[in-house]
Amino acid sequence: MEKPLRLAIQKSGRLSEKSLQIIAKCGIKFGSNSRLLREEAENFPLEFLYLRDDDIPRYIHDKVADIGIVGRNEYDEQNLPLEVLRDLGFAKCRLSVAVPEGFNYTGLNSLEGKRIATSYPHILKSKLKEVGVNANIYEISGSVEITPSIGVADAICDLVSTGATLASNGLKEVEPIYRSTAVLIGRSDLEEEKKVILNRLLMRIDAVMKADDYKYIMFNLPKEHLGEVAQIIGGMKSPTVTPLFDDTWVAVQTVVQEKEFWDVLEQLKELGAQGILVTAIEKMAD
Ligand code: ATP
Ligand code: MG
């Protein structure tokens, strides 16, 4: 029997749900028992290992798992010789310097000689080195935001997405030094048969991610504006055009990038488009 590819996923936390969602959208069936730490997919040679996110890079490096989903911050912090296979785009956050309200911060050089608490000493050190600042880094594994108030640190460097946690601890975010999203990482020396499985999985992930970037739209249009519509939709290959019973009108179907969607919609309306239908695309492959 084919050896499954082993995928490490955060057991419970900010990455778990979206990681599983992507795999499910790939048409892979799993999840009959949520208490398991390890399970096999029903219809694809994939085994899931549910772990703490900090442990994932090392387990991949030590060949306990083959690939995994972690925040880019965790991958860069551990700095192991692994590869980023795909940027998955979710779990957006930044690693920022934050200081107590009364701290007069004018730039990273305000940190010279200060004590900075962080769970990301490697990333912080390389940033400080880049700008020539010497500081004392106090490594701590969690609850970094309370360290200034208990007198352990003068400033912190921590992950932020909205800043609400910082504010509730009397801290202000003063400088983002690093940006992160979730990434799929793996070893570069996978056995041949696992590489084949990985490529099948990557093809599915790409189709899922591409579909998320586009919308499918259908509308009716006075035929005379067809040329202008082709211009607006630009970039994409020619839309599908179907004649209607009233031969001064046509029906048009095409895909539009999510980020351009509202602009395109307004322009279509100006050209007299009617009955505009928009749907999400589930999968999209070249
Ligand atoms: P574990 O128990 O698995 O070690 P954790 O507490 O270390 O979990 P989470 O807080 O679930 O980890 O965060 C996982 C990842 O989510 C982070 O490494 C980061 O990439 C991303 N993330 C996104 N937004 C935030 C945020 N506001 N704070 C912390 N991490 C965030
Ligand atoms: Mg962790």
PDB file of C-alpha atoms in Angstrom, residues 215-221 226 229-230 233 236-244 250-256 264 268 274-279 281:
ATOM      1  CA  LYS A 215     -15.900  35.500  -8.933  1.00  0.00           C
ATOM      2  CA  TYR A 216     -17.991  34.149 -11.768  1.00  0.00           C
ATOM      3  CA  ILE A 217     -20.353  36.728 -13.245  1.00  0.00           C
ATOM      4  CA  MET A 218     -23.203  36.510 -15.721  1.00  0.00           C
ATOM      5  CA  PHE A 219     -25.244  39.381 -17.124  1.00  0.00           C
ATOM      6  CA  ASN A 220     -27.266  40.565 -20.095  1.00  0.00           C
ATOM      7  CA  LEU A 221     -25.878  43.411 -22.170  1.00  0.00           C
ATOM      8  CA  LEU A 226     -19.688  44.211 -26.109  1.00  0.00           C
ATOM      9  CA  VAL A 229     -17.039  45.181 -21.842  1.00  0.00           C
ATOM     10  CA  ALA A 230     -14.196  43.148 -23.320  1.00  0.00           C
ATOM     11  CA  ILE A 233     -12.733  42.705 -18.253  1.00  0.00           C
ATOM     12  CA  MET A 236      -8.934  37.687 -18.861  1.00  0.00           C
ATOM     13  CA  LYS A 237      -9.474  35.629 -21.996  1.00  0.00           C
ATOM     14  CA  SER A 238     -12.551  36.511 -24.040  1.00  0.00           C
ATOM     15  CA  PRO A 239     -15.857  36.137 -22.176  1.00  0.00           C
ATOM     16  CA  THR A 240     -18.449  33.598 -23.279  1.00  0.00           C
ATOM     17  CA  VAL A 241     -21.146  35.437 -25.261  1.00  0.00           C
ATOM     18  CA  THR A 242     -24.535  33.860 -25.992  1.00  0.00           C
ATOM     19  CA  PRO A 243     -27.154  35.423 -28.291  1.00  0.00           C
ATOM     20  CA  LEU A 244     -30.555  36.215 -26.786  1.00  0.00           C
ATOM     21  CA  VAL A 250     -26.407  39.206 -25.528  1.00  0.00           C
ATOM     22  CA  ALA A 251     -25.733  37.185 -22.374  1.00  0.00           C
ATOM     23  CA  VAL A 252     -22.149  37.338 -21.110  1.00  0.00           C
ATOM     24  CA  GLN A 253     -20.339  34.991 -18.702  1.00  0.00           C
ATOM     25  CA  THR A 254     -16.860  35.553 -17.381  1.00  0.00           C
ATOM     26  CA  VAL A 255     -14.584  35.431 -14.327  1.00  0.00           C
ATOM     27  CA  VAL A 256     -13.449  38.571 -12.536  1.00  0.00           C
ATOM     28  CA  VAL A 264     -16.102  46.075 -12.816  1.00  0.00           C
ATOM     29  CA  LEU A 268     -20.985  47.158 -16.327  1.00  0.00           C
ATOM     30  CA  GLN A 274     -28.882  43.941 -16.524  1.00  0.00           C
ATOM     31  CA  GLY A 275     -29.676  40.835 -14.497  1.00  0.00           C
ATOM     32  CA  ILE A 276     -26.161  40.649 -13.120  1.00  0.00           C
ATOM     33  CA  LEU A 277     -25.565  37.347 -11.293  1.00  0.00           C
ATOM     34  CA  VAL A 278     -22.443  36.740  -9.264  1.00  0.00           C
ATOM     35  CA  THR A 279     -21.340  33.399  -7.840  1.00  0.00           C
ATOM     36  CA  ILE A 281     -16.113  29.643  -7.756  1.00  0.00           C
TER      37      ILE A 281
END
